[in-house]
Short mmCIF file of C-alpha atoms and ligand atoms in Angstrom, two decimals:
data_model
loop_
_atom_site.label_atom_id
_atom_site.label_comp_id
_atom_site.label_asym_id
_atom_site.label_seq_id
_atom_site.Cartn_x
_atom_site.Cartn_y
_atom_site.Cartn_z
CA UNK A 1 0.00 0.00 0.00
CA UNK A 2 1.25 3.44 -0.92
CA UNK A 3 0.04 6.82 0.24
CA UNK A 4 -0.88 8.65 -2.93
CA UNK A 5 -2.79 11.90 -2.81
CA UNK A 6 -4.64 13.40 -5.78
CA UNK A 7 -3.56 16.72 -7.33
CA UNK A 8 -6.49 18.39 -5.60
CA UNK A 9 -5.51 16.94 -2.21
CA UNK A 10 -1.90 18.04 -2.69
CA UNK A 11 -2.98 21.58 -3.58
CA UNK A 12 -5.16 21.68 -0.50
CA UNK A 13 -2.27 20.39 1.63
CA UNK A 14 0.02 23.15 0.33
CA UNK A 15 -2.65 25.76 0.98
CA UNK A 16 -3.13 24.52 4.57
CA UNK A 17 0.65 24.39 5.18
CA UNK A 18 1.05 28.00 3.98
CA UNK A 19 -1.90 29.12 6.06
CA UNK A 20 -0.56 27.37 9.17
CA UNK A 21 2.86 28.95 8.78
CA UNK A 22 1.71 32.47 8.00
CA UNK A 23 -1.42 32.78 10.14
CA UNK A 24 -1.19 30.23 12.97
CA UNK A 25 2.50 30.23 13.90
CA UNK A 26 2.46 33.94 14.89
CA UNK A 27 -0.66 33.27 17.02
CA UNK A 28 0.76 30.40 19.08
CA UNK A 29 1.96 32.52 21.99
CA UNK A 30 -1.47 34.12 22.27
CA UNK A 31 -3.13 30.70 22.35
CA UNK A 32 -0.62 29.51 24.95
CA UNK A 33 -1.70 32.54 27.00
CA UNK A 34 -5.28 31.26 26.76
CA UNK A 35 -6.74 33.14 23.79
CA UNK A 36 -9.24 31.18 21.70
CA UNK A 37 -8.30 31.33 17.98
CA UNK A 38 -11.61 32.82 16.83
CA UNK A 39 -10.00 35.01 14.14
CA UNK A 40 -8.13 32.02 12.79
CA UNK A 41 -11.36 30.05 12.55
CA UNK A 42 -12.95 32.94 10.65
CA UNK A 43 -10.08 32.96 8.17
CA UNK A 44 -10.35 29.19 7.87
CA UNK A 45 -14.02 29.70 7.05
CA UNK A 46 -13.02 32.04 4.21
CA UNK A 47 -10.69 29.33 2.87
CA UNK A 48 -13.49 26.75 2.95
CA UNK A 49 -11.93 24.72 5.77
CA UNK A 50 -14.83 25.03 8.22
CA UNK A 51 -17.15 23.27 5.80
CA UNK A 52 -14.53 21.24 4.02
CA UNK A 53 -16.64 18.09 3.58
CA UNK A 54 -20.08 19.73 3.71
CA UNK A 55 -21.99 19.67 0.39
CA UNK A 56 -21.79 22.77 -1.80
CA UNK A 57 -25.58 22.90 -1.58
CA UNK A 58 -25.17 23.88 2.09
CA UNK A 59 -22.25 26.25 1.52
CA UNK A 60 -19.48 23.68 1.98
CA UNK A 61 -16.39 22.97 -0.10
CA UNK A 62 -17.61 19.39 -0.72
CA UNK A 63 -14.11 17.93 -0.63
CA UNK A 64 -13.51 14.27 0.11
CA UNK A 65 -12.94 12.93 3.63
CA UNK A 66 -9.21 12.34 3.07
CA UNK A 67 -8.76 16.06 2.30
CA UNK A 68 -10.33 16.84 5.65
CA UNK A 69 -7.92 14.49 7.41
CA UNK A 70 -4.97 16.04 5.56
CA UNK A 71 -6.14 19.44 6.83
CA UNK A 72 -6.36 18.29 10.47
CA UNK A 73 -2.96 16.57 10.21
CA UNK A 74 -1.23 19.64 8.75
CA UNK A 75 -2.89 22.15 11.07
CA UNK A 76 -2.05 20.02 14.11
CA UNK A 77 1.63 19.93 13.16
CA UNK A 78 1.62 23.65 13.87
CA UNK A 79 -1.16 23.87 16.45
CA UNK A 80 -3.01 20.98 18.04
CA UNK A 81 -5.49 23.57 19.31
CA UNK A 82 -6.58 24.61 15.83
CA UNK A 83 -6.64 20.91 14.88
CA UNK A 84 -9.06 19.97 17.65
CA UNK A 85 -11.28 23.02 17.20
CA UNK A 86 -11.75 22.10 13.53
CA UNK A 87 -12.11 18.39 14.22
CA UNK A 88 -14.84 18.84 16.85
CA UNK A 89 -16.60 21.54 14.79
CA UNK A 90 -16.70 19.26 11.74
CA UNK A 91 -16.89 15.63 12.86
CA UNK A 92 -19.18 15.91 15.82
CA UNK A 93 -20.48 19.50 15.60
CA UNK A 94 -21.66 19.68 11.97
CA UNK A 95 -21.80 16.12 10.66
CA UNK A 96 -24.56 14.87 13.01
CA UNK A 97 -26.83 17.50 11.40
CA UNK A 98 -25.71 16.55 7.89
CA UNK A 99 -26.10 12.81 8.45
CA UNK A 100 -29.16 12.72 10.70
CA UNK A 101 -30.87 16.10 10.28
CA UNK A 102 -33.91 16.84 8.17
CA UNK A 103 -33.87 19.33 5.31
CA UNK A 104 -35.00 22.28 7.48
CA UNK A 105 -32.27 21.58 10.04
CA UNK A 106 -29.58 21.26 7.36
CA UNK A 107 -30.70 24.46 5.63
CA UNK A 108 -30.85 26.38 8.89
CA UNK A 109 -27.57 25.27 10.46
CA UNK A 110 -25.06 23.86 7.97
CA UNK A 111 -24.38 26.96 5.79
CA UNK A 112 -23.44 29.07 8.81
CA UNK A 113 -21.33 26.26 10.27
CA UNK A 114 -19.64 25.72 6.89
CA UNK A 115 -18.79 29.40 6.49
CA UNK A 116 -17.25 29.61 9.96
CA UNK A 117 -19.79 32.21 11.06
CA UNK A 118 -20.98 29.63 13.57
CA UNK A 119 -18.91 27.11 15.48
CA UNK A 120 -20.17 23.67 16.52
CA UNK A 121 -19.75 21.58 19.69
CA UNK A 122 -20.79 18.12 20.92
CA UNK A 123 -22.20 17.51 24.40
CA UNK A 124 -22.10 13.86 25.47
CA UNK A 125 -19.87 13.58 28.54
CA UNK A 126 -21.29 14.26 32.00
CA UNK A 127 -19.62 14.55 35.40
CA UNK A 128 -20.55 10.93 36.25
CA UNK A 129 -20.63 9.39 32.75
CA UNK A 130 -17.51 9.64 30.60
CA UNK A 131 -16.53 6.30 29.09
CA UNK A 132 -19.92 4.83 30.05
CA UNK A 133 -21.61 7.41 27.87
CA UNK A 134 -25.11 5.90 27.85
CA UNK A 135 -25.37 6.23 31.66
CA UNK A 136 -26.06 9.95 31.23
CA UNK A 137 -28.41 11.71 33.64
CA UNK A 138 -29.45 14.62 31.42
CA UNK A 139 -33.15 14.42 30.82
CA UNK A 140 -35.41 15.84 28.09
CA UNK A 141 -39.15 15.75 28.81
CA UNK A 142 -41.57 16.15 25.93
CA UNK A 143 -44.31 18.77 26.33
CA UNK A 144 -46.72 19.88 23.61
CA UNK A 145 -44.38 21.33 20.98
CA UNK A 146 -41.08 21.33 22.84
CA UNK A 147 -38.81 19.44 25.22
CA UNK A 148 -37.68 20.66 28.63
CA UNK A 149 -33.98 19.90 28.99
CA UNK A 150 -32.20 19.59 32.34
CA UNK A 151 -28.72 18.33 33.06
CA UNK A 152 -24.98 18.98 33.12
CA UNK A 153 -22.25 18.30 30.62
CA UNK A 154 -18.52 18.48 31.24
CA UNK A 155 -15.26 18.81 29.23
CA UNK A 156 -17.07 20.33 26.27
CA UNK A 157 -14.54 21.31 23.63
CA UNK A 158 -15.48 24.63 21.93
CA UNK A 159 -18.00 25.13 24.79
CA UNK A 160 -18.84 28.77 25.37
CA UNK A 161 -17.40 29.69 21.95
CA UNK A 162 -19.73 27.49 19.94
CA UNK A 163 -23.01 28.76 18.54
CA UNK A 164 -24.55 25.31 17.99
CA UNK A 165 -24.46 22.36 20.40
CA UNK A 166 -25.37 18.76 19.64
CA UNK A 167 -26.74 17.69 23.02
CA UNK A 168 -27.58 14.16 24.17
CA UNK A 169 -30.21 13.56 26.85
CA UNK A 170 -32.47 10.72 27.86
CA UNK A 171 -36.09 10.98 26.79
CA UNK A 172 -36.82 7.55 28.31
CA UNK A 173 -34.43 6.45 31.09
CA UNK A 174 -36.11 3.04 31.30
CA UNK A 175 -34.67 2.23 27.85
CA UNK A 176 -30.98 2.83 28.67
CA UNK A 177 -28.98 3.66 25.53
CA UNK A 178 -32.15 3.20 23.43
CA UNK A 179 -33.80 6.01 25.40
CA UNK A 180 -31.17 8.62 24.52
CA UNK A 181 -32.14 11.38 22.07
CA UNK A 182 -30.08 14.05 20.32
CA UNK A 183 -30.97 17.74 20.10
CA UNK A 184 -29.63 20.78 18.30
CA UNK A 185 -29.29 23.57 20.85
CA UNK A 186 -28.62 27.20 19.99
CA UNK A 187 -26.23 29.13 22.20
CA UNK A 188 -28.86 31.83 22.66
CA UNK A 189 -31.40 29.42 24.23
CA UNK A 190 -32.49 30.63 27.68
CA UNK A 191 -31.42 28.09 30.28
CA UNK A 192 -27.98 27.38 28.82
CA UNK A 193 -25.47 28.18 31.53
CA UNK A 194 -21.84 28.26 30.54
CA UNK A 195 -19.84 27.17 33.55
CA UNK A 196 -16.26 26.63 34.57
CA UNK A 197 -13.49 26.93 32.00
CA UNK A 198 -11.13 24.03 32.67
CA UNK A 199 -7.49 24.96 33.34
CA UNK A 200 -5.82 22.26 31.31
CA UNK A 201 -2.35 20.73 31.17
CA UNK A 202 -2.16 21.46 27.45
CA UNK A 203 -4.20 22.62 24.48
CA UNK A 204 -4.12 26.14 25.89
CA UNK A 205 -6.36 28.31 23.78
CA UNK A 206 -8.89 25.54 23.15
CA UNK A 207 -11.88 26.14 25.40
CA UNK A 208 -13.14 23.25 27.52
CA UNK A 209 -16.12 24.11 29.69
CA UNK A 210 -18.91 22.75 31.81
CA UNK A 211 -22.44 23.40 30.59
CA UNK A 212 -25.69 23.26 32.53
CA UNK A 213 -29.15 23.12 31.02
CA UNK A 214 -31.73 24.52 33.40
CA UNK A 215 -35.33 24.02 32.30
CA UNK A 216 -34.20 24.83 28.80
CA UNK A 217 -37.00 24.89 26.22
CA UNK A 218 -35.85 23.05 23.10
CA UNK A 219 -38.35 23.30 20.22
CA UNK A 220 -39.55 19.86 19.07
CA UNK A 221 -38.20 20.64 15.59
CA UNK A 222 -34.68 20.61 17.09
CA UNK A 223 -34.85 16.89 17.83
CA UNK A 224 -32.13 15.32 15.67
CA UNK A 225 -33.26 12.05 14.08
CA UNK A 226 -35.89 10.09 15.99
CA UNK A 227 -36.46 9.89 19.74
CA UNK A 228 -34.25 7.11 21.12
CA UNK A 229 -31.80 7.32 18.20
CA UNK A 230 -29.39 9.63 20.02
CA UNK A 231 -26.87 7.08 21.28
CA UNK A 232 -26.43 5.63 17.81
CA UNK A 233 -26.01 9.14 16.41
CA UNK A 234 -23.29 9.79 19.00
CA UNK A 235 -21.50 6.50 18.34
CA UNK A 236 -21.69 6.77 14.54
CA UNK A 237 -20.25 10.28 14.58
CA UNK A 238 -17.56 9.33 17.06
CA UNK A 239 -16.51 6.47 14.75
CA UNK A 240 -15.66 9.08 12.15
CA UNK A 241 -14.58 11.77 14.60
CA UNK A 242 -11.89 9.47 15.99
CA UNK A 243 -10.08 9.59 12.64
CA UNK A 244 -9.88 13.37 13.08
CA UNK A 245 -8.35 13.02 16.55
CA UNK A 246 -5.98 10.36 15.20
CA UNK A 247 -4.89 12.88 12.54
CA UNK A 248 -4.40 15.49 15.26
CA UNK A 249 -2.21 13.06 17.21
CA UNK A 250 -0.28 12.27 14.02
CA UNK A 251 0.35 15.99 13.51
CA UNK A 252 1.72 16.36 17.05
CA UNK A 253 3.85 13.21 16.64
CA UNK A 254 5.34 14.38 13.36
CA UNK A 255 6.05 17.87 14.66
CA UNK A 256 7.84 16.44 17.72
CA UNK A 257 9.83 14.01 15.58
CA UNK A 258 10.90 16.71 13.09
CA UNK A 259 11.92 19.06 15.92
CA UNK A 260 14.00 16.28 17.50
CA UNK A 261 15.78 15.42 14.23
CA UNK A 262 16.61 19.06 13.50
CA UNK A 263 17.95 19.63 17.01
CA UNK A 264 19.90 16.37 17.12
CA UNK A 265 21.72 17.29 13.90
CA UNK A 266 22.66 20.71 15.16
CA UNK A 267 23.48 20.08 18.85
CA UNK A 268 27.02 18.86 19.40
CA UNK A 269 28.32 16.96 22.42
CA UNK A 270 31.51 14.89 22.74
CA UNK A 271 32.76 16.52 19.51
CA UNK A 272 29.94 15.50 17.19
CA UNK A 273 26.22 16.07 16.61
CA UNK A 274 24.17 14.14 19.14
CA UNK A 275 22.29 12.54 16.19
CA UNK A 276 25.51 10.64 15.50
CA UNK A 277 25.46 9.14 19.01
CA UNK A 278 23.83 5.75 18.78
CA UNK A 279 21.57 6.32 21.79
CA UNK A 280 20.00 9.35 20.10
CA UNK A 281 20.03 7.87 16.59
CA UNK A 282 18.07 4.84 17.83
CA UNK A 283 15.48 7.12 19.45
CA UNK A 284 15.05 8.96 16.15
CA UNK A 285 14.67 5.64 14.33
CA UNK A 286 11.91 4.54 16.70
CA UNK A 287 10.17 7.91 16.36
CA UNK A 288 10.30 7.80 12.55
CA UNK A 289 8.90 4.25 12.53
CA UNK A 290 6.00 5.23 14.79
CA UNK A 291 5.18 8.31 12.67
CA UNK A 292 5.16 6.20 9.52
CA UNK A 293 2.99 3.47 11.04
CA UNK A 294 0.55 6.02 12.49
CA UNK A 295 0.34 7.75 9.11
CA UNK A 296 -0.57 4.50 7.38
CA UNK A 297 -3.28 3.68 9.93
CA UNK A 298 -4.75 7.21 9.84
CA UNK A 299 -4.89 7.42 6.07
CA UNK A 300 -6.17 3.85 5.75
CA UNK A 301 -9.11 4.71 8.04
CA UNK A 302 -9.62 7.97 6.12
CA UNK A 303 -9.65 6.24 2.74
CA UNK A 304 -12.22 3.70 3.97
CA UNK A 305 -14.41 6.52 5.19
CA UNK A 306 -13.89 8.46 1.93
CA UNK A 307 -15.06 5.37 0.03
CA UNK A 308 -18.19 5.16 2.19
CA UNK A 309 -17.08 1.90 3.83
CA UNK A 310 -17.33 0.88 7.49
CA UNK A 311 -14.38 2.31 9.36
CA UNK A 312 -15.21 1.97 13.08
CA UNK A 313 -12.52 -0.60 13.80
CA UNK A 314 -9.87 1.15 11.68
CA UNK A 315 -10.75 4.55 13.18
CA UNK A 316 -10.23 3.19 16.69
CA UNK A 317 -6.99 1.47 15.68
CA UNK A 318 -5.73 4.70 14.12
CA UNK A 319 -6.66 6.74 17.19
CA UNK A 320 -5.21 4.21 19.63
CA UNK A 321 -1.89 3.94 17.81
CA UNK A 322 -1.49 7.58 16.76
CA UNK A 323 -2.27 8.83 20.28
CA UNK A 324 0.19 6.41 21.90
CA UNK A 325 2.80 7.34 19.28
CA UNK A 326 2.27 11.06 19.84
CA UNK A 327 2.84 10.59 23.57
CA UNK A 328 5.89 8.32 23.14
CA UNK A 329 7.47 10.59 20.54
CA UNK A 330 6.81 13.78 22.50
CA UNK A 331 8.45 12.22 25.61
CA UNK A 332 11.50 11.22 23.58
CA UNK A 333 11.66 14.58 21.81
CA UNK A 334 11.92 16.33 25.19
CA UNK A 335 14.67 13.84 26.08
CA UNK A 336 16.61 14.60 22.88
CA UNK A 337 16.44 18.32 23.67
CA UNK A 338 17.66 17.63 27.22
CA UNK A 339 17.41 20.60 29.61
CA UNK A 340 16.33 22.89 26.77
CA UNK A 341 13.41 20.58 26.03
CA UNK A 342 12.05 21.17 29.51
CA UNK A 343 11.83 24.93 28.91
CA UNK A 344 9.23 26.97 27.10
CA UNK A 345 11.92 28.22 24.71
CA UNK A 346 11.37 25.19 22.49
CA UNK A 347 8.06 23.74 21.30
CA UNK A 348 8.64 20.15 22.44
CA UNK A 349 7.29 20.76 25.93
CA UNK A 350 4.05 22.00 24.28
CA UNK A 351 3.86 18.88 22.12
CA UNK A 352 4.38 16.80 25.28
CA UNK A 353 1.49 18.55 27.07
CA UNK A 354 -0.78 18.53 24.02
CA UNK A 355 -0.18 14.87 23.14
CA UNK A 356 -1.59 13.48 26.40
CA UNK A 357 -5.21 14.40 25.77
CA UNK A 358 -5.31 12.48 22.48
CA UNK A 359 -5.23 9.33 24.64
CA UNK A 360 -8.23 10.59 26.58
CA UNK A 361 -10.84 12.45 24.54
CA UNK A 362 -13.18 11.03 21.89
CA UNK A 363 -12.83 7.76 23.80
CA UNK A 364 -9.84 6.87 25.96
CA UNK A 365 -7.27 4.38 24.70
CA UNK A 366 -8.98 1.81 26.91
CA UNK A 367 -12.30 2.49 25.13
CA UNK A 368 -10.56 2.11 21.74
CA UNK A 369 -9.43 -1.35 22.89
CA UNK A 370 -13.05 -2.19 23.75
CA UNK A 371 -14.32 -0.97 20.37
CA UNK A 372 -11.61 -2.82 18.43
CA UNK A 373 -12.10 -6.07 20.34
CA UNK A 374 -15.91 -5.87 19.89
CA UNK A 375 -15.33 -5.61 16.13
CA UNK A 376 -12.91 -8.55 16.16
CA UNK A 377 -15.34 -10.75 18.08
CA UNK A 378 -18.49 -9.79 16.14
N1 CAA B 401 -22.48 3.02 15.49
C1 CAA B 401 -23.84 2.89 15.60
N2 CAA B 401 -24.42 2.31 16.69
C2 CAA B 401 -23.62 1.85 17.67
C3 CAA B 401 -22.22 1.93 17.59
C4 CAA B 401 -21.65 2.54 16.45
N3 CAA B 401 -20.33 2.67 16.32
N4 CAA B 401 -21.68 1.40 18.71
C5 CAA B 401 -22.71 0.97 19.45
N5 CAA B 401 -23.87 1.23 18.81
C6 CAA B 401 -25.23 0.89 19.26
C7 CAA B 401 -25.33 -0.61 19.46
O1 CAA B 401 -25.68 -1.28 18.26
C8 CAA B 401 -26.42 -0.72 20.50
O2 CAA B 401 -27.68 -0.60 19.88
P1 CAA B 401 -28.89 -1.63 20.22
O3 CAA B 401 -29.19 -1.45 21.68
O4 CAA B 401 -30.01 -1.19 19.35
O5 CAA B 401 -28.37 -2.99 19.91
C9 CAA B 401 -26.22 0.54 21.34
O6 CAA B 401 -25.47 1.47 20.53
C10 CAA B 401 -25.44 0.26 22.62
O7 CAA B 401 -24.24 -0.38 22.26
P2 CAA B 401 -23.25 -1.02 23.33
O8 CAA B 401 -24.05 -1.90 24.24
O9 CAA B 401 -22.08 -1.57 22.61
O10 CAA B 401 -22.85 0.29 24.14
P3 CAA B 401 -22.09 0.44 25.51
O11 CAA B 401 -22.96 1.14 26.48
O12 CAA B 401 -21.45 -0.86 25.90
O13 CAA B 401 -20.94 1.51 25.12
C11 CAA B 401 -18.86 2.26 24.23
C12 CAA B 401 -20.08 1.35 24.09
C13 CAA B 401 -18.05 2.00 22.98
C14 CAA B 401 -18.04 1.99 25.47
C15 CAA B 401 -19.36 3.76 24.25
O14 CAA B 401 -20.03 4.06 25.44
C16 CAA B 401 -18.24 4.74 24.03
O15 CAA B 401 -17.82 4.98 22.89
N6 CAA B 401 -17.74 5.39 25.13
C17 CAA B 401 -16.77 6.45 25.00
C18 CAA B 401 -17.45 7.77 24.90
C19 CAA B 401 -16.65 8.78 24.14
O16 CAA B 401 -15.96 8.47 23.17
N7 CAA B 401 -16.77 10.03 24.54
C20 CAA B 401 -16.13 11.08 23.83
C21 CAA B 401 -16.83 12.37 24.11
S1 CAA B 401 -16.71 13.53 22.77
C22 CAA B 401 -15.19 14.23 22.86
O17 CAA B 401 -14.33 13.81 23.58
C23 CAA B 401 -14.97 15.38 21.93
C24 CAA B 401 -13.78 16.19 22.28
O18 CAA B 401 -13.79 16.93 23.21
C25 CAA B 401 -12.57 16.10 21.44
#
């Protein structure tokens, strides 16, 4: 198998690389200081990146899924924050509406999400239900022409910044996962309380907040799909979303590897570049092998998805491996940089902090093992 991109994909990759260098690199310090990259997302909207896979009919660029993964990969090499904001906005913020919404919902929401005027978010996790997602306590009670939504969500990426939230709540707790329903919630809805901003180890500049829904009135027309279909909507979109997070992890891994190679060639100890010391050379060899293997898994999952084939197992494998590789490589990159690597003067300490969460969100590595083994034993 060979990775071979089309002319169109290569042009898009060059465009994203240029954009990342000219627009994102100068913004990194501001993100590290906590600033959300709203202006960058607006510019990405102008370039068509916020609706990269959305149909032209709804204002999107209608590019193939692999192009989207190339974009996340390249953006994340420069900023894992921009990578995750785009991944969540697209995979789990916009796509549930595209795949499960009716025509009115698509016409109302997708064009503004695709242009970058609106940002999307996904609200599944709760304080007491993370990996066991269907054990959620949020409740939506049907009244005449609306639902009354009550509950709390936690660790919501893009929370507070997003204009549109895909929210999961139980409409029939007696049915377990089959009683979960999905709703499209506007930021302006009375009863949406934006809570604590998490102070995170990494991904500074990406907002992660708690949300509370207090007697929120959700119009019945904002039910996404059918009542009771919500858990499947969440799982199906996470299957695809995990390829985006795998691409983010790949971007971090590759950035850390390239930084380590460049430094190891330039830094001299014992009269020669440290790259020429076997201990360092072997580390670089391991890093390069992990990057290559992660790349193959990520783009294999992407190409399956692009061809409209099942990709749940491959998405989980890609995320599991790319996330582990990003962490391993970032640890070793700091080691190659030695004392300098432990300072904020070099980017490897940022890669180290940013890599960790790829093993946690959109399903922990342990959950990816569960998903993969369920597929194997089907
Ligand atoms: N697609 C469609 N339907 C699916 C599915 C899939 N991939 N996986 C499961 N289902 C369906 C099953 O068919 C089943 O339906 P029926 O009852 O009709 O048969 C139903 O869902 C329940 O399935 P399971 O019994 O397998 O579900 P479970 O309760 O054992 O949970 C799990 C499975 C894989 C552990 C799931 O809970 C899970 O993925 N947990 C992790 C949650 C997660 O990834 N959270 C991420 C939050 S979003 C985020 O992190 C974004 C961000 O900030 C970056």
